PDB file of C-alpha atoms and ligand atoms in Angstrom:
ATOM      1  CA  MET A   1    -226.153  -6.835-170.246  1.00 91.00           C
ATOM      2  CA  TYR A   2    -223.107  -8.807-171.369  1.00 97.00           C
ATOM      3  CA  GLU A   3    -223.601 -11.693-173.779  1.00 98.00           C
ATOM      4  CA  LEU A   4    -221.389 -14.617-174.785  1.00 98.00           C
ATOM      5  CA  ASN A   5    -221.908 -16.701-177.913  1.00 98.00           C
ATOM      6  CA  ILE A   6    -220.239 -20.092-177.710  1.00 98.00           C
ATOM      7  CA  CYS A   7    -219.674 -22.346-180.705  1.00 98.00           C
ATOM      8  CA  HIS A   8    -219.282 -26.094-180.224  1.00 97.00           C
ATOM      9  CA  LEU A   9    -217.499 -27.352-183.348  1.00 97.00           C
ATOM     10  CA  TYR A  10    -218.351 -30.913-184.411  1.00 97.00           C
ATOM     11  CA  PRO A  11    -220.301 -31.743-181.204  1.00 96.00           C
ATOM     12  CA  ASP A  12    -221.574 -35.009-182.724  1.00 95.00           C
ATOM     13  CA  LEU A  13    -218.044 -36.233-183.514  1.00 95.00           C
ATOM     14  CA  LEU A  14    -215.693 -34.490-181.096  1.00 92.00           C
ATOM     15  CA  ASN A  15    -217.204 -35.012-177.658  1.00 89.00           C
ATOM     16  CA  LEU A  16    -215.442 -37.650-175.568  1.00 88.00           C
ATOM     17  CA  TYR A  17    -215.700 -38.214-171.813  1.00 88.00           C
ATOM     18  CA  GLY A  18    -218.221 -35.438-171.279  1.00 91.00           C
ATOM     19  CA  ASP A  19    -216.272 -32.775-173.167  1.00 94.00           C
ATOM     20  CA  ARG A  20    -219.495 -30.793-173.435  1.00 95.00           C
ATOM     21  CA  GLY A  21    -219.182 -30.340-169.664  1.00 96.00           C
ATOM     22  CA  ASN A  22    -216.618 -27.655-170.474  1.00 97.00           C
ATOM     23  CA  ILE A  23    -219.254 -25.659-172.334  1.00 97.00           C
ATOM     24  CA  ILE A  24    -221.783 -26.213-169.547  1.00 97.00           C
ATOM     25  CA  ALA A  25    -219.245 -24.877-167.006  1.00 97.00           C
ATOM     26  CA  ILE A  26    -218.586 -21.744-169.084  1.00 98.00           C
ATOM     27  CA  ALA A  27    -222.331 -21.219-169.552  1.00 98.00           C
ATOM     28  CA  ARG A  28    -223.304 -21.730-165.889  1.00 98.00           C
ATOM     29  CA  ARG A  29    -220.529 -19.583-164.430  1.00 98.00           C
ATOM     30  CA  SER A  30    -221.465 -16.844-166.883  1.00 98.00           C
ATOM     31  CA  GLN A  31    -225.208 -17.081-166.218  1.00 98.00           C
ATOM     32  CA  TRP A  32    -224.673 -17.013-162.433  1.00 98.00           C
ATOM     33  CA  ARG A  33    -223.214 -13.546-163.037  1.00 98.00           C
ATOM     34  CA  GLY A  34    -226.100 -12.387-165.202  1.00 97.00           C
ATOM     35  CA  ILE A  35    -224.213 -12.858-168.481  1.00 98.00           C
ATOM     36  CA  GLN A  36    -226.450 -14.157-171.261  1.00 98.00           C
ATOM     37  CA  VAL A  37    -225.147 -17.254-173.087  1.00 98.00           C
ATOM     38  CA  THR A  38    -226.035 -18.779-176.440  1.00 98.00           C
ATOM     39  CA  ILE A  39    -224.561 -22.121-177.549  1.00 98.00           C
ATOM     40  CA  SER A  40    -224.442 -23.065-181.249  1.00 98.00           C
ATOM     41  CA  ASP A  41    -223.573 -26.511-182.584  1.00 98.00           C
ATOM     42  CA  ILE A  42    -221.710 -26.441-185.899  1.00 98.00           C
ATOM     43  CA  SER A  43    -220.751 -29.695-187.642  1.00 97.00           C
ATOM     44  CA  ILE A  44    -219.890 -31.211-191.032  1.00 97.00           C
ATOM     45  CA  GLY A  45    -221.537 -29.273-193.871  1.00 97.00           C
ATOM     46  CA  ASP A  46    -222.605 -26.318-191.676  1.00 97.00           C
ATOM     47  CA  THR A  47    -221.376 -22.818-192.438  1.00 97.00           C
ATOM     48  CA  PHE A  48    -218.913 -21.613-189.803  1.00 97.00           C
ATOM     49  CA  ASP A  49    -218.742 -17.840-189.434  1.00 97.00           C
ATOM     50  CA  SER A  50    -216.335 -17.174-186.562  1.00 97.00           C
ATOM     51  CA  GLU A  51    -217.414 -13.510-186.269  1.00 97.00           C
ATOM     52  CA  LYS A  52    -220.656 -14.693-184.627  1.00 97.00           C
ATOM     53  CA  TYR A  53    -218.890 -16.329-181.687  1.00 98.00           C
ATOM     54  CA  ASP A  54    -216.890 -15.253-178.646  1.00 98.00           C
ATOM     55  CA  ILE A  55    -215.616 -18.673-177.574  1.00 98.00           C
ATOM     56  CA  ILE A  56    -215.034 -21.605-179.902  1.00 98.00           C
ATOM     57  CA  PHE A  57    -214.800 -25.107-178.469  1.00 98.00           C
ATOM     58  CA  LEU A  58    -213.328 -28.271-179.990  1.00 97.00           C
ATOM     59  CA  GLY A  59    -213.600 -31.500-177.996  1.00 96.00           C
ATOM     60  CA  GLY A  60    -211.728 -34.781-178.212  1.00 94.00           C
ATOM     61  CA  GLY A  61    -212.190 -37.584-180.705  1.00 90.00           C
ATOM     62  CA  GLN A  62    -210.508 -40.848-181.527  1.00 87.00           C
ATOM     63  CA  ASP A  63    -208.310 -41.265-184.620  1.00 83.00           C
ATOM     64  CA  PHE A  64    -211.437 -42.474-186.481  1.00 87.00           C
ATOM     65  CA  GLU A  65    -213.488 -39.305-185.866  1.00 89.00           C
ATOM     66  CA  GLN A  66    -210.477 -37.124-186.624  1.00 86.00           C
ATOM     67  CA  GLU A  67    -210.310 -38.754-190.068  1.00 87.00           C
ATOM     68  CA  VAL A  68    -214.076 -38.388-190.587  1.00 92.00           C
ATOM     69  CA  ILE A  69    -213.955 -34.608-190.119  1.00 93.00           C
ATOM     70  CA  GLN A  70    -210.597 -34.103-191.864  1.00 92.00           C
ATOM     71  CA  ASP A  71    -212.000 -33.053-195.246  1.00 94.00           C
ATOM     72  CA  ASP A  72    -214.600 -30.651-193.784  1.00 96.00           C
ATOM     73  CA  VAL A  73    -212.236 -29.090-191.279  1.00 96.00           C
ATOM     74  CA  LEU A  74    -209.376 -28.617-193.746  1.00 96.00           C
ATOM     75  CA  ASN A  75    -211.329 -27.608-196.852  1.00 96.00           C
ATOM     76  CA  GLN A  76    -214.501 -25.911-195.535  1.00 97.00           C
ATOM     77  CA  LYS A  77    -213.612 -24.395-192.181  1.00 97.00           C
ATOM     78  CA  GLY A  78    -209.809 -24.295-192.134  1.00 97.00           C
ATOM     79  CA  ASN A  79    -209.264 -20.721-193.354  1.00 97.00           C
ATOM     80  CA  GLU A  80    -211.971 -19.376-191.059  1.00 98.00           C
ATOM     81  CA  ILE A  81    -210.456 -21.147-188.039  1.00 98.00           C
ATOM     82  CA  ARG A  82    -206.914 -19.927-188.836  1.00 98.00           C
ATOM     83  CA  ASN A  83    -208.122 -16.336-189.392  1.00 98.00           C
ATOM     84  CA  ALA A  84    -210.138 -16.367-186.160  1.00 98.00           C
ATOM     85  CA  ILE A  85    -207.060 -17.511-184.241  1.00 98.00           C
ATOM     86  CA  GLN A  86    -204.876 -14.794-185.786  1.00 97.00           C
ATOM     87  CA  ASN A  87    -207.592 -12.258-184.863  1.00 97.00           C
ATOM     88  CA  ASP A  88    -207.338 -13.276-181.176  1.00 97.00           C
ATOM     89  CA  LYS A  89    -210.589 -15.232-180.879  1.00 98.00           C
ATOM     90  CA  VAL A  90    -210.797 -17.329-177.695  1.00 98.00           C
ATOM     91  CA  PHE A  91    -210.609 -21.078-178.345  1.00 98.00           C
ATOM     92  CA  LEU A  92    -210.610 -24.083-176.036  1.00 98.00           C
ATOM     93  CA  ALA A  93    -209.476 -27.317-177.674  1.00 98.00           C
ATOM     94  CA  ILE A  94    -209.269 -30.707-175.982  1.00 97.00           C
ATOM     95  CA  CYS A  95    -207.230 -33.791-176.863  1.00 96.00           C
ATOM     96  CA  GLY A  96    -208.231 -34.778-180.431  1.00 95.00           C
ATOM     97  CA  GLY A  97    -209.395 -31.185-181.055  1.00 96.00           C
ATOM     98  CA  TYR A  98    -206.062 -29.906-179.711  1.00 97.00           C
ATOM     99  CA  GLN A  99    -204.138 -32.241-182.032  1.00 97.00           C
ATOM    100  CA  LEU A 100    -206.312 -31.075-184.946  1.00 96.00           C
ATOM    101  CA  LEU A 101    -205.143 -27.457-184.616  1.00 98.00           C
ATOM    102  CA  GLY A 102    -201.553 -28.603-185.145  1.00 98.00           C
ATOM    103  CA  ASN A 103    -199.573 -29.512-188.252  1.00 97.00           C
ATOM    104  CA  TYR A 104    -200.204 -33.249-188.521  1.00 96.00           C
ATOM    105  CA  TYR A 105    -200.896 -36.455-186.653  1.00 94.00           C
ATOM    106  CA  LYS A 106    -198.926 -39.573-187.396  1.00 94.00           C
ATOM    107  CA  THR A 107    -200.985 -42.489-186.079  1.00 88.00           C
ATOM    108  CA  TRP A 108    -199.326 -45.363-184.209  1.00 85.00           C
ATOM    109  CA  ASP A 109    -199.667 -47.532-187.358  1.00 86.00           C
ATOM    110  CA  GLY A 110    -197.830 -45.030-189.533  1.00 88.00           C
ATOM    111  CA  LYS A 111    -200.686 -43.136-191.247  1.00 87.00           C
ATOM    112  CA  GLU A 112    -200.035 -39.399-191.512  1.00 91.00           C
ATOM    113  CA  ILE A 113    -203.152 -37.216-191.190  1.00 90.00           C
ATOM    114  CA  GLU A 114    -202.672 -33.630-192.293  1.00 92.00           C
ATOM    115  CA  PHE A 115    -204.155 -31.142-189.829  1.00 95.00           C
ATOM    116  CA  LEU A 116    -204.921 -27.399-189.709  1.00 97.00           C
ATOM    117  CA  LYS A 117    -201.457 -25.885-189.158  1.00 98.00           C
ATOM    118  CA  ALA A 118    -203.100 -23.174-187.068  1.00 98.00           C
ATOM    119  CA  LEU A 119    -200.632 -23.790-184.213  1.00 98.00           C
ATOM    120  CA  ASP A 120    -197.049 -24.950-184.622  1.00 98.00           C
ATOM    121  CA  LEU A 121    -197.304 -28.347-182.944  1.00 98.00           C
ATOM    122  CA  TRP A 122    -197.460 -31.954-184.107  1.00 98.00           C
ATOM    123  CA  THR A 123    -198.509 -35.328-182.765  1.00 97.00           C
ATOM    124  CA  ILE A 124    -196.998 -38.776-183.108  1.00 97.00           C
ATOM    125  CA  GLY A 125    -199.072 -41.804-182.096  1.00 95.00           C
ATOM    126  CA  SER A 126    -197.567 -44.489-179.884  1.00 93.00           C
ATOM    127  CA  LYS A 127    -198.731 -47.992-178.968  1.00 91.00           C
ATOM    128  CA  GLU A 128    -198.830 -47.118-175.290  1.00 92.00           C
ATOM    129  CA  ARG A 129    -201.888 -45.082-174.248  1.00 94.00           C
ATOM    130  CA  MET A 130    -201.517 -42.351-171.670  1.00 97.00           C
ATOM    131  CA  ILE A 131    -204.534 -42.763-169.414  1.00 97.00           C
ATOM    132  CA  GLY A 132    -205.622 -41.502-166.027  1.00 96.00           C
ATOM    133  CA  ASN A 133    -206.382 -38.636-163.726  1.00 96.00           C
ATOM    134  CA  TYR A 134    -203.520 -36.137-163.768  1.00 97.00           C
ATOM    135  CA  CYS A 135    -202.431 -32.801-162.371  1.00 98.00           C
ATOM    136  CA  PHE A 136    -200.545 -29.864-163.843  1.00 98.00           C
ATOM    137  CA  GLU A 137    -199.610 -26.362-162.781  1.00 98.00           C
ATOM    138  CA  CYS A 138    -200.389 -23.166-164.726  1.00 98.00           C
ATOM    139  CA  ASP A 139    -198.199 -20.158-163.892  1.00 98.00           C
ATOM    140  CA  PHE A 140    -200.661 -17.689-165.422  1.00 98.00           C
ATOM    141  CA  LEU A 141    -203.368 -18.747-162.929  1.00 98.00           C
ATOM    142  CA  LYS A 142    -201.259 -18.368-159.788  1.00 98.00           C
ATOM    143  CA  SER A 143    -202.358 -15.727-157.287  1.00 96.00           C
ATOM    144  CA  ASP A 144    -202.176 -15.069-153.544  1.00 95.00           C
ATOM    145  CA  ASN A 145    -205.013 -17.517-152.930  1.00 90.00           C
ATOM    146  CA  TYR A 146    -204.550 -20.066-155.736  1.00 95.00           C
ATOM    147  CA  ASP A 147    -201.533 -22.276-156.490  1.00 96.00           C
ATOM    148  CA  GLY A 148    -202.414 -22.671-160.175  1.00 98.00           C
ATOM    149  CA  ARG A 149    -202.866 -26.447-159.998  1.00 98.00           C
ATOM    150  CA  ILE A 150    -205.329 -28.008-162.420  1.00 98.00           C
ATOM    151  CA  VAL A 151    -206.846 -31.500-162.201  1.00 97.00           C
ATOM    152  CA  GLY A 152    -207.932 -33.426-165.254  1.00 96.00           C
ATOM    153  CA  PHE A 153    -208.368 -36.757-166.980  1.00 96.00           C
ATOM    154  CA  GLU A 154    -206.337 -37.814-170.022  1.00 97.00           C
ATOM    155  CA  ASN A 155    -206.631 -40.717-172.475  1.00 96.00           C
ATOM    156  CA  HIS A 156    -204.557 -40.503-175.640  1.00 95.00           C
ATOM    157  CA  SER A 157    -201.977 -42.385-177.638  1.00 94.00           C
ATOM    158  CA  GLY A 158    -200.732 -39.273-179.441  1.00 96.00           C
ATOM    159  CA  ARG A 159    -197.587 -37.573-178.135  1.00 98.00           C
ATOM    160  CA  THR A 160    -197.670 -33.864-178.888  1.00 98.00           C
ATOM    161  CA  TYR A 161    -194.621 -31.627-179.315  1.00 98.00           C
ATOM    162  CA  LEU A 162    -194.643 -27.823-179.354  1.00 98.00           C
ATOM    163  CA  GLY A 163    -192.816 -25.566-181.807  1.00 98.00           C
ATOM    164  CA  PRO A 164    -191.138 -22.340-180.597  1.00 98.00           C
ATOM    165  CA  SER A 165    -194.150 -20.032-181.144  1.00 97.00           C
ATOM    166  CA  VAL A 166    -196.399 -22.071-178.831  1.00 98.00           C
ATOM    167  CA  ARG A 167    -196.222 -21.960-175.020  1.00 98.00           C
ATOM    168  CA  PRO A 168    -197.240 -24.903-172.835  1.00 98.00           C
ATOM    169  CA  LEU A 169    -200.473 -24.540-170.861  1.00 98.00           C
ATOM    170  CA  GLY A 170    -198.774 -25.940-167.779  1.00 98.00           C
ATOM    171  CA  LYS A 171    -196.122 -28.137-166.183  1.00 98.00           C
ATOM    172  CA  ILE A 172    -196.968 -31.707-165.206  1.00 98.00           C
ATOM    173  CA  VAL A 173    -197.206 -32.435-161.471  1.00 98.00           C
ATOM    174  CA  LYS A 174    -198.473 -36.019-161.925  1.00 98.00           C
ATOM    175  CA  GLY A 175    -199.394 -37.845-165.123  1.00 98.00           C
ATOM    176  CA  PHE A 176    -198.288 -37.722-168.767  1.00 98.00           C
ATOM    177  CA  GLY A 177    -199.527 -34.510-170.442  1.00 98.00           C
ATOM    178  CA  ASN A 178    -198.328 -33.715-173.958  1.00 98.00           C
ATOM    179  CA  ASN A 179    -195.983 -36.636-174.469  1.00 98.00           C
ATOM    180  CA  GLY A 180    -194.954 -38.197-171.149  1.00 97.00           C
ATOM    181  CA  GLN A 181    -191.385 -37.004-171.757  1.00 97.00           C
ATOM    182  CA  ASP A 182    -190.848 -33.237-171.484  1.00 98.00           C
ATOM    183  CA  GLY A 183    -193.038 -32.552-168.430  1.00 98.00           C
ATOM    184  CA  LEU A 184    -195.317 -30.186-170.325  1.00 98.00           C
ATOM    185  CA  GLU A 185    -199.084 -30.148-170.734  1.00 98.00           C
ATOM    186  CA  GLY A 186    -201.261 -28.460-173.335  1.00 98.00           C
ATOM    187  CA  ALA A 187    -200.584 -25.361-175.368  1.00 98.00           C
ATOM    188  CA  ILE A 188    -201.310 -21.654-175.491  1.00 98.00           C
ATOM    189  CA  TYR A 189    -201.054 -19.553-178.624  1.00 98.00           C
ATOM    190  CA  LYS A 190    -202.632 -16.057-178.678  1.00 98.00           C
ATOM    191  CA  ASN A 191    -206.069 -16.728-177.090  1.00 98.00           C
ATOM    192  CA  VAL A 192    -206.130 -20.434-177.959  1.00 98.00           C
ATOM    193  CA  TYR A 193    -205.982 -22.755-174.957  1.00 98.00           C
ATOM    194  CA  CYS A 194    -205.382 -26.458-175.540  1.00 98.00           C
ATOM    195  CA  SER A 195    -205.318 -29.349-173.102  1.00 98.00           C
ATOM    196  CA  TYR A 196    -205.313 -33.135-173.051  1.00 98.00           C
ATOM    197  CA  SER A 197    -207.846 -33.035-170.220  1.00 97.00           C
ATOM    198  CA  HIS A 198    -211.376 -34.023-171.136  1.00 92.00           C
ATOM    199  CA  GLY A 199    -214.840 -32.889-170.003  1.00 78.00           C
ATOM    200  CA  SER A 200    -214.035 -32.514-166.391  1.00 82.00           C
ATOM    201  CA  LEU A 201    -211.423 -29.844-167.092  1.00 95.00           C
ATOM    202  CA  LEU A 202    -213.498 -26.703-166.531  1.00 97.00           C
ATOM    203  CA  PRO A 203    -216.091 -28.061-164.054  1.00 95.00           C
ATOM    204  CA  LYS A 204    -213.264 -29.155-161.704  1.00 94.00           C
ATOM    205  CA  ASN A 205    -211.144 -26.043-162.266  1.00 97.00           C
ATOM    206  CA  PRO A 206    -213.211 -22.867-161.832  1.00 97.00           C
ATOM    207  CA  HIS A 207    -210.160 -20.564-162.008  1.00 97.00           C
ATOM    208  CA  LEU A 208    -209.402 -21.687-165.553  1.00 98.00           C
ATOM    209  CA  THR A 209    -213.070 -21.367-166.518  1.00 98.00           C
ATOM    210  CA  ASP A 210    -213.168 -17.784-165.252  1.00 98.00           C
ATOM    211  CA  HIS A 211    -209.897 -17.009-167.019  1.00 98.00           C
ATOM    212  CA  LEU A 212    -211.468 -17.989-170.362  1.00 98.00           C
ATOM    213  CA  ILE A 213    -214.730 -16.128-169.672  1.00 98.00           C
ATOM    214  CA  THR A 214    -212.754 -13.013-168.722  1.00 98.00           C
ATOM    215  CA  LEU A 215    -210.627 -13.201-171.874  1.00 98.00           C
ATOM    216  CA  ALA A 216    -213.718 -13.517-174.059  1.00 98.00           C
ATOM    217  CA  LEU A 217    -215.526 -10.608-172.364  1.00 98.00           C
ATOM    218  CA  LYS A 218    -212.426  -8.393-172.599  1.00 97.00           C
ATOM    219  CA  GLN A 219    -212.199  -9.136-176.310  1.00 96.00           C
ATOM    220  CA  LYS A 220    -215.839  -8.186-176.818  1.00 96.00           C
ATOM    221  CA  TYR A 221    -216.507  -5.300-174.412  1.00 97.00           C
ATOM    222  CA  LYS A 222    -214.059  -2.426-173.979  1.00 94.00           C
ATOM    223  CA  ASP A 223    -215.651  -1.461-170.644  1.00 95.00           C
ATOM    224  CA  PHE A 224    -215.444  -4.971-169.141  1.00 97.00           C
ATOM    225  CA  ASP A 225    -213.267  -5.032-166.048  1.00 95.00           C
ATOM    226  CA  SER A 226    -213.548  -8.221-164.007  1.00 96.00           C
ATOM    227  CA  LEU A 227    -215.971 -11.001-163.070  1.00 97.00           C
ATOM    228  CA  LYS A 228    -218.101 -10.979-159.953  1.00 96.00           C
ATOM    229  CA  VAL A 229    -216.745 -13.364-157.302  1.00 96.00           C
ATOM    230  CA  LEU A 230    -218.881 -16.509-156.842  1.00 97.00           C
ATOM    231  CA  ASP A 231    -219.328 -18.763-153.839  1.00 97.00           C
ATOM    232  CA  ASP A 232    -217.218 -21.717-155.014  1.00 96.00           C
ATOM    233  CA  GLN A 233    -217.267 -23.917-151.926  1.00 95.00           C
ATOM    234  CA  PHE A 234    -218.484 -27.016-153.788  1.00 94.00           C
ATOM    235  CA  GLU A 235    -216.202 -26.441-156.776  1.00 94.00           C
ATOM    236  CA  GLU A 236    -213.235 -25.962-154.437  1.00 94.00           C
ATOM    237  CA  LEU A 237    -214.172 -29.134-152.545  1.00 95.00           C
ATOM    238  CA  ALA A 238    -214.287 -31.166-155.789  1.00 93.00           C
ATOM    239  CA  HIS A 239    -211.028 -29.607-156.980  1.00 95.00           C
ATOM    240  CA  ASN A 240    -209.164 -30.140-153.711  1.00 95.00           C
ATOM    241  CA  THR A 241    -210.458 -33.700-153.267  1.00 95.00           C
ATOM    242  CA  MET A 242    -209.096 -34.620-156.699  1.00 94.00           C
ATOM    243  CA  ILE A 243    -205.742 -32.931-155.990  1.00 95.00           C
ATOM    244  CA  GLN A 244    -205.461 -34.977-152.791  1.00 96.00           C
ATOM    245  CA  ARG A 245    -206.377 -38.179-154.624  1.00 95.00           C
ATOM    246  CA  ILE A 246    -203.909 -37.635-157.469  1.00 95.00           C
ATOM    247  CA  VAL A 247    -200.958 -35.920-155.814  1.00 94.00           C
ATOM    248  CA  GLY A 248    -201.455 -37.086-152.204  1.00 86.00           C
TER     249      GLY A 248
HETATM  250  N1  LIG B   1    -206.757 -39.762-181.407  1.00 50.57           N
HETATM  251  C1  LIG B   1    -206.129 -39.190-180.342  1.00 50.57           C
HETATM  252  C2  LIG B   1    -205.217 -40.054-179.516  1.00 50.57           C
HETATM  253  O1  LIG B   1    -205.538 -41.171-179.120  1.00 50.57           O
HETATM  254  C3  LIG B   1    -207.119 -38.404-179.515  1.00 50.57           C
HETATM  255  C4  LIG B   1    -207.846 -39.192-178.467  1.00 50.57           C
HETATM  256  C5  LIG B   1    -208.751 -38.353-177.632  1.00 50.57           C
HETATM  257  O2  LIG B   1    -209.253 -37.287-178.026  1.00 50.57           O
HETATM  258  N2  LIG B   1    -209.034 -38.862-176.437  1.00 50.57           N
HETATM  259  O3  LIG B   1    -204.137 -39.585-179.261  1.00 50.57           O
END
């Protein structure tokens, strides 16, 4: 039987707008296929051994929480996180957690917070917040029966910019995304997937959820081929209703 071990990093501090829903979606869609799932919460002061996990999740947090975890994440867990990323571990990072993997965050009032430098990207705070339901398109998800469109919810003041080694997760159809300027949303580097979309990201977008589960199983099991197809009528209904509402 296949098994997936998921690590939720800083669940008590980085968990905005139901970010844990992303973990629940990964767990449920795995369990429905007979894959066994274990979820571990790792926070400030806990030992983080990335070898134990197949998917590592970082949720969103306001500037305040990002500062609270800064010392622990840089000085206790930083090397382990960077090594895991270089060794192709699957990560999902949302909003504040996404920003944290980058080089730094300059808050809207001029404070510069040093971050992990695991991905070549950086974030500059602005006074205007980018808030709302939004839609973006992921080329890597497109197939004969899926147009690759993702629906999500964003709320951030940080504008994120990508360096040359990092690809965007998608192109904005409606909304702000990384910075409201270049039409890009999120980031991909090796097996690290980052998005500004909060907890509804995976529950409303089963194709992306399955993409991450597949990546993790392929990393772990040489014989793993593909996931069993599920009856997604309710997921598709939720997804399509939101697309209609946002894009029209
Ligand atoms: N502090 C960040 C910002 O406002 C992240 C917010 C969030 O995770 N929603 O840009």
